[in-house]
Each structure stands twice: as structure tokens, then as C-alpha cells.
JSON list of C-alpha atoms in Angstrom, two decimals:
[
{"chain": "Y", "resi": 31, "resn": "MET", "atom": "CA", "xyz": [16.27, 0.88, -20.68]},
{"chain": "Y", "resi": 32, "resn": "SER", "atom": "CA", "xyz": [16.00, -2.52, -22.37]},
{"chain": "Y", "resi": 33, "resn": "ARG", "atom": "CA", "xyz": [13.39, -5.07, -21.30]},
{"chain": "Y", "resi": 34, "resn": "ALA", "atom": "CA", "xyz": [16.11, -7.62, -20.54]},
{"chain": "Y", "resi": 35, "resn": "PHE", "atom": "CA", "xyz": [17.80, -5.16, -18.18]},
{"chain": "Y", "resi": 36, "resn": "ARG", "atom": "CA", "xyz": [14.50, -4.44, -16.40]},
{"chain": "Y", "resi": 37, "resn": "LEU", "atom": "CA", "xyz": [13.88, -8.15, -15.90]},
{"chain": "Y", "resi": 38, "resn": "VAL", "atom": "CA", "xyz": [17.36, -8.60, -14.45]},
{"chain": "Y", "resi": 39, "resn": "CYS", "atom": "CA", "xyz": [16.65, -5.73, -12.02]},
{"chain": "Y", "resi": 40, "resn": "ALA", "atom": "CA", "xyz": [13.35, -7.30, -10.98]},
{"chain": "Y", "resi": 41, "resn": "ARG", "atom": "CA", "xyz": [14.96, -10.68, -10.38]},
{"chain": "Y", "resi": 42, "resn": "ARG", "atom": "CA", "xyz": [17.76, -9.07, -8.38]},
{"chain": "Y", "resi": 43, "resn": "ALA", "atom": "CA", "xyz": [15.11, -7.32, -6.30]},
{"chain": "Y", "resi": 44, "resn": "LEU", "atom": "CA", "xyz": [13.61, -10.70, -5.51]},
{"chain": "Y", "resi": 45, "resn": "ASP", "atom": "CA", "xyz": [16.98, -12.15, -4.58]},
{"chain": "Y", "resi": 46, "resn": "SER", "atom": "CA", "xyz": [18.03, -9.21, -2.41]},
{"chain": "Y", "resi": 47, "resn": "HIS", "atom": "CA", "xyz": [14.71, -8.40, -0.73]},
{"chain": "Y", "resi": 48, "resn": "SER", "atom": "CA", "xyz": [13.05, -11.84, -0.68]},
{"chain": "Y", "resi": 49, "resn": "LEU", "atom": "CA", "xyz": [9.83, -10.41, -2.11]},
{"chain": "Y", "resi": 50, "resn": "ILE", "atom": "CA", "xyz": [8.29, -13.82, -2.72]},
{"chain": "Y", "resi": 51, "resn": "TYR", "atom": "CA", "xyz": [10.32, -16.78, -1.67]},
{"chain": "Y", "resi": 52, "resn": "THR", "atom": "CA", "xyz": [11.80, -15.94, 1.73]},
{"chain": "Y", "resi": 53, "resn": "PRO", "atom": "CA", "xyz": [9.30, -14.43, 4.18]},
{"chain": "Y", "resi": 54, "resn": "TYR", "atom": "CA", "xyz": [10.84, -12.81, 7.19]},
{"chain": "Y", "resi": 55, "resn": "ARG", "atom": "CA", "xyz": [9.65, -11.18, 10.37]},
{"chain": "Y", "resi": 56, "resn": "ILE", "atom": "CA", "xyz": [10.89, -8.20, 12.30]},
{"chain": "Y", "resi": 57, "resn": "SER", "atom": "CA", "xyz": [9.92, -7.79, 15.91]},
{"chain": "Y", "resi": 58, "resn": "ALA", "atom": "CA", "xyz": [7.51, -4.99, 16.72]},
{"chain": "Y", "resi": 59, "resn": "ARG", "atom": "CA", "xyz": [9.91, -4.05, 19.51]},
{"chain": "Y", "resi": 60, "resn": "ARG", "atom": "CA", "xyz": [12.12, -2.48, 16.85]},
{"chain": "Y", "resi": 61, "resn": "LEU", "atom": "CA", "xyz": [9.34, 0.01, 16.08]},
{"chain": "Y", "resi": 62, "resn": "HIS", "atom": "CA", "xyz": [8.76, 3.11, 18.15]},
{"chain": "Y", "resi": 63, "resn": "THR", "atom": "CA", "xyz": [5.73, 2.63, 20.39]},
{"chain": "Y", "resi": 64, "resn": "HIS", "atom": "CA", "xyz": [3.61, 5.70, 21.04]},
{"chain": "Y", "resi": 65, "resn": "THR", "atom": "CA", "xyz": [0.95, 5.32, 23.72]},
{"chain": "Y", "resi": 66, "resn": "GLU", "atom": "CA", "xyz": [-0.77, 8.72, 23.78]},
{"chain": "Y", "resi": 67, "resn": "ALA", "atom": "CA", "xyz": [-4.51, 8.35, 24.32]},
{"chain": "Y", "resi": 68, "resn": "VAL", "atom": "CA", "xyz": [-6.17, 8.89, 20.95]},
{"chain": "Y", "resi": 69, "resn": "PRO", "atom": "CA", "xyz": [-9.26, 7.79, 19.09]},
{"chain": "Y", "resi": 70, "resn": "SER", "atom": "CA", "xyz": [-10.89, 4.49, 18.35]},
{"chain": "Y", "resi": 71, "resn": "THR", "atom": "CA", "xyz": [-13.09, 6.56, 16.04]},
{"chain": "Y", "resi": 72, "resn": "PHE", "atom": "CA", "xyz": [-12.06, 9.71, 14.21]},
{"chain": "Y", "resi": 73, "resn": "ARG", "atom": "CA", "xyz": [-13.71, 13.03, 13.55]},
{"chain": "Y", "resi": 74, "resn": "HIS", "atom": "CA", "xyz": [-12.53, 16.20, 11.85]},
{"chain": "Y", "resi": 75, "resn": "SER", "atom": "CA", "xyz": [-12.41, 19.66, 13.36]},
{"chain": "Y", "resi": 76, "resn": "THR", "atom": "CA", "xyz": [-11.79, 22.91, 11.57]},
{"chain": "Y", "resi": 77, "resn": "ASP", "atom": "CA", "xyz": [-8.98, 25.30, 12.42]},
{"chain": "Y", "resi": 78, "resn": "GLY", "atom": "CA", "xyz": [-9.01, 28.32, 10.15]},
{"chain": "Y", "resi": 79, "resn": "GLY", "atom": "CA", "xyz": [-10.41, 26.25, 7.29]},
{"chain": "Y", "resi": 80, "resn": "ARG", "atom": "CA", "xyz": [-7.98, 23.42, 7.94]},
{"chain": "Y", "resi": 81, "resn": "ARG", "atom": "CA", "xyz": [-9.44, 19.97, 8.53]},
{"chain": "Y", "resi": 82, "resn": "ILE", "atom": "CA", "xyz": [-7.59, 18.16, 11.30]},
{"chain": "Y", "resi": 83, "resn": "THR", "atom": "CA", "xyz": [-7.95, 14.60, 12.51]},
{"chain": "Y", "resi": 84, "resn": "THR", "atom": "CA", "xyz": [-8.64, 14.76, 16.25]},
{"chain": "Y", "resi": 85, "resn": "PRO", "atom": "CA", "xyz": [-8.90, 12.14, 19.00]},
{"chain": "Y", "resi": 86, "resn": "SER", "atom": "CA", "xyz": [-12.13, 11.00, 20.63]},
{"chain": "Y", "resi": 87, "resn": "SER", "atom": "CA", "xyz": [-11.27, 7.99, 22.82]},
{"chain": "Y", "resi": 88, "resn": "GLY", "atom": "CA", "xyz": [-9.05, 4.95, 23.24]},
{"chain": "Y", "resi": 89, "resn": "HIS", "atom": "CA", "xyz": [-5.55, 4.36, 21.95]},
{"chain": "Y", "resi": 90, "resn": "VAL", "atom": "CA", "xyz": [-4.86, 5.22, 18.33]},
{"chain": "Y", "resi": 91, "resn": "SER", "atom": "CA", "xyz": [-2.34, 2.46, 17.78]},
{"chain": "Y", "resi": 92, "resn": "GLU", "atom": "CA", "xyz": [-4.75, -0.23, 18.97]},
{"chain": "Y", "resi": 93, "resn": "SER", "atom": "CA", "xyz": [-7.59, 1.24, 16.93]},
{"chain": "Y", "resi": 94, "resn": "LEU", "atom": "CA", "xyz": [-5.49, 1.36, 13.77]},
{"chain": "Y", "resi": 95, "resn": "ALA", "atom": "CA", "xyz": [-4.29, -2.20, 14.31]},
{"chain": "Y", "resi": 96, "resn": "GLN", "atom": "CA", "xyz": [-7.89, -3.35, 14.69]},
{"chain": "Y", "resi": 97, "resn": "HIS", "atom": "CA", "xyz": [-8.78, -1.66, 11.41]},
{"chain": "Y", "resi": 98, "resn": "LEU", "atom": "CA", "xyz": [-5.95, -3.36, 9.52]},
{"chain": "Y", "resi": 99, "resn": "ASN", "atom": "CA", "xyz": [-6.64, -6.71, 11.17]},
{"chain": "Y", "resi": 100, "resn": "LYS", "atom": "CA", "xyz": [-10.29, -6.50, 10.11]},
{"chain": "Y", "resi": 101, "resn": "THR", "atom": "CA", "xyz": [-9.37, -5.42, 6.58]},
{"chain": "Y", "resi": 102, "resn": "PHE", "atom": "CA", "xyz": [-6.70, -8.08, 6.05]},
{"chain": "Y", "resi": 103, "resn": "PRO", "atom": "CA", "xyz": [-7.67, -11.18, 8.06]},
{"chain": "Y", "resi": 104, "resn": "PRO", "atom": "CA", "xyz": [-6.13, -13.30, 9.43]},
{"chain": "Y", "resi": 105, "resn": "LEU", "atom": "CA", "xyz": [-3.09, -10.99, 9.64]},
{"chain": "Y", "resi": 106, "resn": "GLU", "atom": "CA", "xyz": [-2.46, -9.38, 13.01]},
{"chain": "Y", "resi": 107, "resn": "PHE", "atom": "CA", "xyz": [-0.60, -6.08, 12.84]},
{"chain": "Y", "resi": 108, "resn": "PRO", "atom": "CA", "xyz": [1.38, -4.92, 15.88]},
{"chain": "Y", "resi": 109, "resn": "PRO", "atom": "CA", "xyz": [-0.20, -1.65, 17.10]},
{"chain": "Y", "resi": 110, "resn": "ALA", "atom": "CA", "xyz": [3.09, 0.26, 16.79]},
{"chain": "Y", "resi": 111, "resn": "LEU", "atom": "CA", "xyz": [3.46, -0.84, 13.17]},
{"chain": "Y", "resi": 112, "resn": "ALA", "atom": "CA", "xyz": [-0.16, 0.02, 12.34]},
{"chain": "Y", "resi": 113, "resn": "GLN", "atom": "CA", "xyz": [0.28, 3.53, 13.73]},
{"chain": "Y", "resi": 114, "resn": "ARG", "atom": "CA", "xyz": [3.45, 4.04, 11.72]},
{"chain": "Y", "resi": 115, "resn": "LEU", "atom": "CA", "xyz": [1.85, 2.83, 8.48]},
{"chain": "Y", "resi": 116, "resn": "LEU", "atom": "CA", "xyz": [-1.19, 5.10, 8.78]},
{"chain": "Y", "resi": 117, "resn": "THR", "atom": "CA", "xyz": [0.53, 8.29, 9.96]},
{"chain": "Y", "resi": 118, "resn": "HIS", "atom": "CA", "xyz": [1.46, 10.79, 7.26]},
{"chain": "Y", "resi": 119, "resn": "LEU", "atom": "CA", "xyz": [4.39, 13.18, 7.53]},
{"chain": "Y", "resi": 120, "resn": "SER", "atom": "CA", "xyz": [1.93, 16.09, 7.82]},
{"chain": "Y", "resi": 121, "resn": "HIS", "atom": "CA", "xyz": [0.40, 14.81, 11.08]},
{"chain": "Y", "resi": 122, "resn": "ARG", "atom": "CA", "xyz": [1.53, 16.28, 14.39]},
{"chain": "Y", "resi": 123, "resn": "ASP", "atom": "CA", "xyz": [2.51, 12.82, 15.68]},
{"chain": "Y", "resi": 124, "resn": "SER", "atom": "CA", "xyz": [4.87, 12.26, 12.74]},
{"chain": "Y", "resi": 125, "resn": "LEU", "atom": "CA", "xyz": [7.68, 13.42, 15.03]},
{"chain": "Y", "resi": 126, "resn": "THR", "atom": "CA", "xyz": [7.41, 10.03, 16.73]},
{"chain": "Y", "resi": 127, "resn": "GLY", "atom": "CA", "xyz": [7.15, 8.09, 13.48]},
{"chain": "Y", "resi": 128, "resn": "HIS", "atom": "CA", "xyz": [5.54, 8.32, 10.04]},
{"chain": "Y", "resi": 129, "resn": "ASN", "atom": "CA", "xyz": [5.08, 6.09, 7.01]},
{"chain": "Y", "resi": 130, "resn": "SER", "atom": "CA", "xyz": [7.51, 7.54, 4.45]},
{"chain": "Y", "resi": 131, "resn": "ARG", "atom": "CA", "xyz": [9.98, 4.66, 4.69]},
{"chain": "Y", "resi": 132, "resn": "PHE", "atom": "CA", "xyz": [7.25, 2.03, 4.41]},
{"chain": "Y", "resi": 133, "resn": "SER", "atom": "CA", "xyz": [5.65, 3.89, 1.51]},
{"chain": "Y", "resi": 134, "resn": "PHE", "atom": "CA", "xyz": [8.95, 3.80, -0.37]},
{"chain": "Y", "resi": 135, "resn": "LEU", "atom": "CA", "xyz": [9.37, 0.09, 0.36]},
{"chain": "Y", "resi": 136, "resn": "GLY", "atom": "CA", "xyz": [5.79, -0.65, -0.66]},
{"chain": "Y", "resi": 137, "resn": "ARG", "atom": "CA", "xyz": [6.06, 1.23, -3.93]},
{"chain": "Y", "resi": 138, "resn": "ARG", "atom": "CA", "xyz": [9.21, -0.66, -4.93]},
{"chain": "Y", "resi": 139, "resn": "THR", "atom": "CA", "xyz": [7.50, -3.92, -3.94]},
{"chain": "Y", "resi": 140, "resn": "LEU", "atom": "CA", "xyz": [4.46, -3.15, -6.10]},
{"chain": "Y", "resi": 141, "resn": "GLU", "atom": "CA", "xyz": [6.69, -2.24, -9.04]},
{"chain": "Y", "resi": 142, "resn": "ALA", "atom": "CA", "xyz": [8.66, -5.49, -8.74]},
{"chain": "Y", "resi": 143, "resn": "TYR", "atom": "CA", "xyz": [5.49, -7.61, -8.61]},
{"chain": "Y", "resi": 144, "resn": "MET", "atom": "CA", "xyz": [4.03, -5.75, -11.58]},
{"chain": "Y", "resi": 145, "resn": "MET", "atom": "CA", "xyz": [7.15, -6.37, -13.67]},
{"chain": "Y", "resi": 146, "resn": "LEU", "atom": "CA", "xyz": [7.12, -10.05, -12.75]},
{"chain": "Y", "resi": 147, "resn": "PHE", "atom": "CA", "xyz": [3.44, -10.29, -13.66]},
{"chain": "Y", "resi": 148, "resn": "LEU", "atom": "CA", "xyz": [4.02, -8.66, -17.05]},
{"chain": "Y", "resi": 149, "resn": "GLN", "atom": "CA", "xyz": [7.13, -10.55, -18.06]},
{"chain": "Y", "resi": 150, "resn": "GLY", "atom": "CA", "xyz": [5.32, -13.85, -18.66]},
{"chain": "Y", "resi": 151, "resn": "LEU", "atom": "CA", "xyz": [2.35, -12.46, -20.60]},
{"chain": "Y", "resi": 152, "resn": "PRO", "atom": "CA", "xyz": [2.38, -12.80, -24.40]},
{"chain": "Y", "resi": 153, "resn": "ALA", "atom": "CA", "xyz": [-0.20, -10.00, -24.59]},
{"chain": "Y", "resi": 154, "resn": "ALA", "atom": "CA", "xyz": [2.25, -7.65, -22.85]},
{"chain": "Y", "resi": 155, "resn": "ALA", "atom": "CA", "xyz": [5.21, -8.46, -25.09]},
{"chain": "Y", "resi": 156, "resn": "GLU", "atom": "CA", "xyz": [4.60, -5.51, -27.41]},
{"chain": "Y", "resi": 157, "resn": "HIS", "atom": "CA", "xyz": [4.09, -3.02, -24.58]},
{"chain": "Y", "resi": 158, "resn": "ASP", "atom": "CA", "xyz": [6.59, -0.96, -22.61]},
{"chain": "Y", "resi": 159, "resn": "HIS", "atom": "CA", "xyz": [6.48, -2.64, -19.20]},
{"chain": "Y", "resi": 160, "resn": "SER", "atom": "CA", "xyz": [7.87, 0.35, -17.34]},
{"chain": "Y", "resi": 161, "resn": "ARG", "atom": "CA", "xyz": [5.15, 2.59, -18.79]},
{"chain": "Y", "resi": 162, "resn": "ILE", "atom": "CA", "xyz": [2.46, 0.10, -17.82]},
{"chain": "Y", "resi": 163, "resn": "ALA", "atom": "CA", "xyz": [3.80, -0.08, -14.27]},
{"chain": "Y", "resi": 164, "resn": "ALA", "atom": "CA", "xyz": [3.90, 3.72, -13.99]},
{"chain": "Y", "resi": 165, "resn": "ARG", "atom": "CA", "xyz": [0.35, 3.99, -15.36]},
{"chain": "Y", "resi": 166, "resn": "VAL", "atom": "CA", "xyz": [-1.15, 1.26, -13.17]},
{"chain": "Y", "resi": 167, "resn": "LEU", "atom": "CA", "xyz": [0.68, 2.10, -9.94]},
{"chain": "Y", "resi": 168, "resn": "ASN", "atom": "CA", "xyz": [0.24, 5.86, -10.06]},
{"chain": "Y", "resi": 169, "resn": "THR", "atom": "CA", "xyz": [0.02, 6.97, -6.43]},
{"chain": "Y", "resi": 170, "resn": "HIS", "atom": "CA", "xyz": [-3.10, 9.08, -7.04]},
{"chain": "Y", "resi": 171, "resn": "GLY", "atom": "CA", "xyz": [-4.74, 6.08, -8.71]},
{"chain": "Y", "resi": 172, "resn": "LEU", "atom": "CA", "xyz": [-3.94, 3.86, -5.75]},
{"chain": "Y", "resi": 173, "resn": "GLY", "atom": "CA", "xyz": [-5.50, 6.45, -3.46]},
{"chain": "Y", "resi": 174, "resn": "GLU", "atom": "CA", "xyz": [-8.62, 6.84, -5.57]},
{"chain": "Y", "resi": 175, "resn": "HIS", "atom": "CA", "xyz": [-9.30, 3.22, -6.50]},
{"chain": "Y", "resi": 176, "resn": "VAL", "atom": "CA", "xyz": [-7.61, 0.96, -3.92]},
{"chain": "Y", "resi": 177, "resn": "ALA", "atom": "CA", "xyz": [-7.70, 2.94, -0.65]},
{"chain": "Y", "resi": 178, "resn": "PRO", "atom": "CA", "xyz": [-11.54, 3.11, -0.52]},
{"chain": "Y", "resi": 179, "resn": "HIS", "atom": "CA", "xyz": [-11.76, -0.69, -0.59]},
{"chain": "Y", "resi": 180, "resn": "TRP", "atom": "CA", "xyz": [-9.46, -0.74, 2.45]},
{"chain": "Y", "resi": 181, "resn": "ARG", "atom": "CA", "xyz": [-11.36, 2.20, 4.04]},
{"chain": "Y", "resi": 182, "resn": "LEU", "atom": "CA", "xyz": [-8.09, 3.99, 4.64]},
{"chain": "Y", "resi": 183, "resn": "GLN", "atom": "CA", "xyz": [-9.72, 7.43, 4.43]},
{"chain": "Y", "resi": 184, "resn": "ASP", "atom": "CA", "xyz": [-11.58, 6.54, 7.64]},
{"chain": "Y", "resi": 185, "resn": "VAL", "atom": "CA", "xyz": [-8.41, 6.10, 9.67]},
{"chain": "Y", "resi": 186, "resn": "MET", "atom": "CA", "xyz": [-5.41, 7.69, 7.97]},
{"chain": "Y", "resi": 187, "resn": "ARG", "atom": "CA", "xyz": [-3.74, 10.38, 10.04]},
{"chain": "Y", "resi": 188, "resn": "TRP", "atom": "CA", "xyz": [-2.86, 13.50, 8.06]},
{"chain": "Y", "resi": 189, "resn": "VAL", "atom": "CA", "xyz": [-3.42, 17.24, 7.91]},
{"chain": "Y", "resi": 190, "resn": "PRO", "atom": "CA", "xyz": [-4.33, 18.86, 4.58]},
{"chain": "Y", "resi": 191, "resn": "PRO", "atom": "CA", "xyz": [-2.34, 22.02, 3.81]},
{"chain": "Y", "resi": 192, "resn": "ARG", "atom": "CA", "xyz": [-3.92, 25.43, 3.99]},
{"chain": "Y", "resi": 193, "resn": "ALA", "atom": "CA", "xyz": [-4.56, 27.08, 0.65]},
{"chain": "Y", "resi": 194, "resn": "GLY", "atom": "CA", "xyz": [-1.41, 28.88, -0.43]},
{"chain": "Y", "resi": 195, "resn": "GLU", "atom": "CA", "xyz": [0.65, 27.52, 2.44]},
{"chain": "Y", "resi": 196, "resn": "ALA", "atom": "CA", "xyz": [4.34, 28.03, 1.69]},
{"chain": "Y", "resi": 197, "resn": "GLY", "atom": "CA", "xyz": [6.36, 24.96, 0.79]},
{"chain": "Y", "resi": 198, "resn": "LEU", "atom": "CA", "xyz": [3.38, 22.67, 0.26]},
{"chain": "Y", "resi": 199, "resn": "ASP", "atom": "CA", "xyz": [2.08, 21.47, -3.08]},
{"chain": "Y", "resi": 200, "resn": "GLY", "atom": "CA", "xyz": [-1.68, 20.94, -2.83]},
{"chain": "Y", "resi": 201, "resn": "ARG", "atom": "CA", "xyz": [-1.59, 18.12, -5.36]},
{"chain": "Y", "resi": 202, "resn": "ALA", "atom": "CA", "xyz": [1.25, 16.40, -3.49]},
{"chain": "Y", "resi": 203, "resn": "ALA", "atom": "CA", "xyz": [-0.65, 16.64, -0.21]},
{"chain": "Y", "resi": 204, "resn": "GLY", "atom": "CA", "xyz": [-4.19, 16.06, -1.51]},
{"chain": "Y", "resi": 205, "resn": "LEU", "atom": "CA", "xyz": [-6.56, 13.33, -0.35]},
{"chain": "Y", "resi": 206, "resn": "HIS", "atom": "CA", "xyz": [-5.89, 10.82, -3.14]},
{"chain": "Y", "resi": 207, "resn": "LYS", "atom": "CA", "xyz": [-2.15, 11.40, -3.05]},
{"chain": "Y", "resi": 208, "resn": "VAL", "atom": "CA", "xyz": [-1.96, 10.83, 0.69]},
{"chain": "Y", "resi": 209, "resn": "ALA", "atom": "CA", "xyz": [-4.33, 7.85, 0.52]},
{"chain": "Y", "resi": 210, "resn": "GLY", "atom": "CA", "xyz": [-2.13, 6.38, -2.21]},
{"chain": "Y", "resi": 211, "resn": "THR", "atom": "CA", "xyz": [0.94, 6.65, -0.02]},
{"chain": "Y", "resi": 212, "resn": "MET", "atom": "CA", "xyz": [-1.05, 4.85, 2.69]},
{"chain": "Y", "resi": 213, "resn": "VAL", "atom": "CA", "xyz": [-1.71, 1.97, 0.28]},
{"chain": "Y", "resi": 214, "resn": "GLU", "atom": "CA", "xyz": [1.99, 1.82, -0.54]},
{"chain": "Y", "resi": 215, "resn": "ALA", "atom": "CA", "xyz": [2.89, 1.93, 3.15]},
{"chain": "Y", "resi": 216, "resn": "VAL", "atom": "CA", "xyz": [0.52, -0.92, 4.00]},
{"chain": "Y", "resi": 217, "resn": "VAL", "atom": "CA", "xyz": [2.08, -3.06, 1.25]},
{"chain": "Y", "resi": 218, "resn": "GLY", "atom": "CA", "xyz": [5.53, -2.21, 2.61]},
{"chain": "Y", "resi": 219, "resn": "GLY", "atom": "CA", "xyz": [4.38, -3.01, 6.13]},
{"chain": "Y", "resi": 220, "resn": "VAL", "atom": "CA", "xyz": [2.99, -6.39, 5.05]},
{"chain": "Y", "resi": 221, "resn": "LEU", "atom": "CA", "xyz": [6.31, -7.25, 3.39]},
{"chain": "Y", "resi": 222, "resn": "HIS", "atom": "CA", "xyz": [8.20, -6.07, 6.47]},
{"chain": "Y", "resi": 223, "resn": "GLN", "atom": "CA", "xyz": [6.11, -7.91, 9.04]},
{"chain": "Y", "resi": 224, "resn": "PHE", "atom": "CA", "xyz": [4.67, -10.96, 7.28]},
{"chain": "Y", "resi": 225, "resn": "GLY", "atom": "CA", "xyz": [7.02, -11.70, 4.39]},
{"chain": "Y", "resi": 226, "resn": "GLY", "atom": "CA", "xyz": [7.06, -11.80, 0.62]},
{"chain": "Y", "resi": 227, "resn": "ARG", "atom": "CA", "xyz": [4.59, -14.62, 0.00]},
{"chain": "Y", "resi": 228, "resn": "ILE", "atom": "CA", "xyz": [1.80, -12.76, 1.74]},
{"chain": "Y", "resi": 229, "resn": "ALA", "atom": "CA", "xyz": [2.75, -9.43, 0.14]},
{"chain": "Y", "resi": 230, "resn": "HIS", "atom": "CA", "xyz": [2.64, -11.12, -3.27]},
{"chain": "Y", "resi": 231, "resn": "ARG", "atom": "CA", "xyz": [-0.84, -12.49, -2.61]},
{"chain": "Y", "resi": 232, "resn": "LEU", "atom": "CA", "xyz": [-1.92, -9.06, -1.38]},
{"chain": "Y", "resi": 233, "resn": "PHE", "atom": "CA", "xyz": [-0.85, -7.57, -4.72]},
{"chain": "Y", "resi": 234, "resn": "HIS", "atom": "CA", "xyz": [-2.86, -10.05, -6.79]},
{"chain": "Y", "resi": 235, "resn": "LEU", "atom": "CA", "xyz": [-5.91, -10.24, -4.51]},
{"chain": "Y", "resi": 236, "resn": "ARG", "atom": "CA", "xyz": [-6.34, -6.77, -3.02]},
{"chain": "Y", "resi": 237, "resn": "VAL", "atom": "CA", "xyz": [-4.49, -4.33, -5.29]},
{"chain": "Y", "resi": 238, "resn": "LEU", "atom": "CA", "xyz": [-4.42, -5.26, -8.98]},
{"chain": "Y", "resi": 239, "resn": "PRO", "atom": "CA", "xyz": [-8.13, -6.26, -9.27]},
{"chain": "Y", "resi": 240, "resn": "HIS", "atom": "CA", "xyz": [-9.09, -2.70, -8.26]},
{"chain": "Y", "resi": 241, "resn": "LEU", "atom": "CA", "xyz": [-6.97, -1.20, -11.03]},
{"chain": "Y", "resi": 242, "resn": "LEU", "atom": "CA", "xyz": [-8.92, -2.61, -13.98]},
{"chain": "Y", "resi": 243, "resn": "HIS", "atom": "CA", "xyz": [-10.86, 0.16, -15.70]},
{"chain": "Y", "resi": 244, "resn": "PRO", "atom": "CA", "xyz": [-12.23, -1.09, -19.03]},
{"chain": "Y", "resi": 245, "resn": "GLY", "atom": "CA", "xyz": [-12.12, 1.49, -21.79]},
{"chain": "Y", "resi": 246, "resn": "SER", "atom": "CA", "xyz": [-10.22, 3.95, -19.62]},
{"chain": "Y", "resi": 247, "resn": "PRO", "atom": "CA", "xyz": [-6.74, 5.44, -20.19]},
{"chain": "Y", "resi": 248, "resn": "ILE", "atom": "CA", "xyz": [-5.90, 4.71, -16.55]},
{"chain": "Y", "resi": 249, "resn": "GLY", "atom": "CA", "xyz": [-5.20, 1.39, -14.89]},
{"chain": "Y", "resi": 250, "resn": "LEU", "atom": "CA", "xyz": [-4.11, -1.85, -16.52]},
{"chain": "Y", "resi": 251, "resn": "PRO", "atom": "CA", "xyz": [-4.55, -1.96, -20.32]},
{"chain": "Y", "resi": 252, "resn": "ASP", "atom": "CA", "xyz": [-7.72, -3.79, -21.32]},
{"chain": "Y", "resi": 253, "resn": "VAL", "atom": "CA", "xyz": [-5.84, -6.51, -23.18]},
{"chain": "Y", "resi": 254, "resn": "LEU", "atom": "CA", "xyz": [-4.29, -7.65, -19.87]},
{"chain": "Y", "resi": 255, "resn": "HIS", "atom": "CA", "xyz": [-7.44, -7.72, -17.75]},
{"chain": "Y", "resi": 256, "resn": "SER", "atom": "CA", "xyz": [-8.16, -11.41, -18.27]},
{"chain": "Y", "resi": 257, "resn": "ASP", "atom": "CA", "xyz": [-4.62, -12.29, -17.17]},
{"chain": "Y", "resi": 258, "resn": "ALA", "atom": "CA", "xyz": [-4.99, -10.21, -14.01]},
{"chain": "Y", "resi": 259, "resn": "LEU", "atom": "CA", "xyz": [-8.28, -11.93, -13.18]},
{"chain": "Y", "resi": 260, "resn": "LYS", "atom": "CA", "xyz": [-6.75, -15.35, -13.79]},
{"chain": "Y", "resi": 261, "resn": "ALA", "atom": "CA", "xyz": [-3.90, -14.51, -11.43]},
{"chain": "Y", "resi": 262, "resn": "ALA", "atom": "CA", "xyz": [-6.39, -13.47, -8.76]},
{"chain": "Y", "resi": 263, "resn": "GLU", "atom": "CA", "xyz": [-8.39, -16.67, -9.24]},
{"chain": "Y", "resi": 264, "resn": "HIS", "atom": "CA", "xyz": [-5.20, -18.66, -8.86]},
{"chain": "Y", "resi": 265, "resn": "TYR", "atom": "CA", "xyz": [-4.98, -17.32, -5.30]},
{"chain": "Y", "resi": 266, "resn": "GLY", "atom": "CA", "xyz": [-8.64, -17.85, -4.51]},
{"chain": "Y", "resi": 267, "resn": "GLY", "atom": "CA", "xyz": [-10.40, -14.90, -6.12]},
{"chain": "Y", "resi": 268, "resn": "SER", "atom": "CA", "xyz": [-11.92, -11.91, -4.33]},
{"chain": "Y", "resi": 269, "resn": "LYS", "atom": "CA", "xyz": [-12.38, -13.96, -1.15]},
{"chain": "Y", "resi": 270, "resn": "GLY", "atom": "CA", "xyz": [-8.99, -15.62, -1.35]},
{"chain": "Y", "resi": 271, "resn": "SER", "atom": "CA", "xyz": [-6.94, -15.89, 1.83]},
{"chain": "Y", "resi": 272, "resn": "LEU", "atom": "CA", "xyz": [-3.74, -13.92, 2.19]},
{"chain": "Y", "resi": 273, "resn": "VAL", "atom": "CA", "xyz": [-2.07, -16.85, 3.94]},
{"chain": "Y", "resi": 274, "resn": "ARG", "atom": "CA", "xyz": [-3.46, -19.95, 2.26]},
{"chain": "Y", "resi": 275, "resn": "ASN", "atom": "CA", "xyz": [-0.91, -21.94, 0.29]},
{"chain": "Y", "resi": 276, "resn": "SER", "atom": "CA", "xyz": [-1.53, -21.85, -3.44]}
]
């Protein structure tokens, strides 16, 4: 696939999904609301060697919304949306809603922003942009290097597969893989609820800076690190607001 064709696809994504220039909102009433009493804090129990997230007190949707609100101030996530974003398909409550759709949306959003970031960099001109995007935005990498900064492992709702369980790939359902899909889902949820401008700032302030690994074969190539840091500084640096106008 030629670079020109990839750029056209990225620009069409912007036009069709309003990833940057046209923020939009969707009412939380369109999301399924689940009000079962569940935890404000989480613990794990063991069932035949299987670690399961179990409730302790409070309402899970409110607790998850509080976590996201604290992690991404001053955004305020509707509880129903927060529960959807942080519930994996493996969890028992996935029958009432899980994050697969938001994870897909978030991954495509991250890929579009990465391509737009790379297209204007002279240092990236000699590199294959699609390979860079695949390397940087690897789901396992997002789970290992971005999710801990958002403390998603503390609240994500999932059930690891039993060893040898039929139909389940341990790598596909492992901790970092699931945490990575949570990162993607949160990005998709931010785009869905708060619009493209905020999702774009989230990418440069809270995602890309955690994917710089000097001297490592993973993450953004070293030659592009200074450009990534400059982009983050443009939006206010590590303490930059997700809503402040640039």
C-alpha cells in the first residue's frame, strides 16, 4: 500500500468520523444501564485456580466512573459508559454490555492519529508508516506500558481463562492483552462521549509519551522521540489539560 494512499485513508477517516475537528456527544441514555450492586473496590477470589473479579460494596458503574474521572480530569464519564468501557467479553456481566465495540473504535482512532503524526515528520519519511503504527500501537504494548499509568488493572472487569480451556487462547486473553483492549476502549469512549479534539489530546498527552522506549525494538523509533515530546509539550506537557484550547 503506497504512502499516498494511506494518507488519503487517514484524511477520509478524519472527514467521516470527525476525529479532530468536529467533537460530538452521544447521550448516556443510549447506553445500557446496569445497576446491580457491585464493588467500589475490587478483590480477586479463586475458583479452581481461576482468578475472578468479585464485588465488595457499592455500585460498579459509579465506582468505575469515579476511577476514570479521577484519571482523566476534568472529564466526567457517565457511569453506564464507564462500565461498558471497562468490562471485557470474558466477564459474567458482558451479557449486558462489554467493550469490544469501543475497543475497535479506539484502535482505529489511535491508528489514524499515529498516521497523521507521522505524515508531517521529515525523520519519518524513510520509514514505513504502517509498520511504525503496528509496532507502537501493539495491543500488548498498550496493556503493558499505558494501562498501568491509568491504573486499569485495578478496575478492569475480566476473567482469565483456565489453563487448557477449550476455545480460548491464553495469549489473546492474558493480562496485558486485556489491559491493552481496555486502553483502546477508553480512547474509543472518549471519542464517542467527548469528541475528537479531546481524544486527539489524549493521544499526545496520555498515550504516545508512554510508548517511548530508547534503545528498544518496541515502541516509537528513537529518531522520532523528540518529535513526540514536542507534540506533547504543544498541548501542555505531562500535566497538560485534556480540554484546554491549544
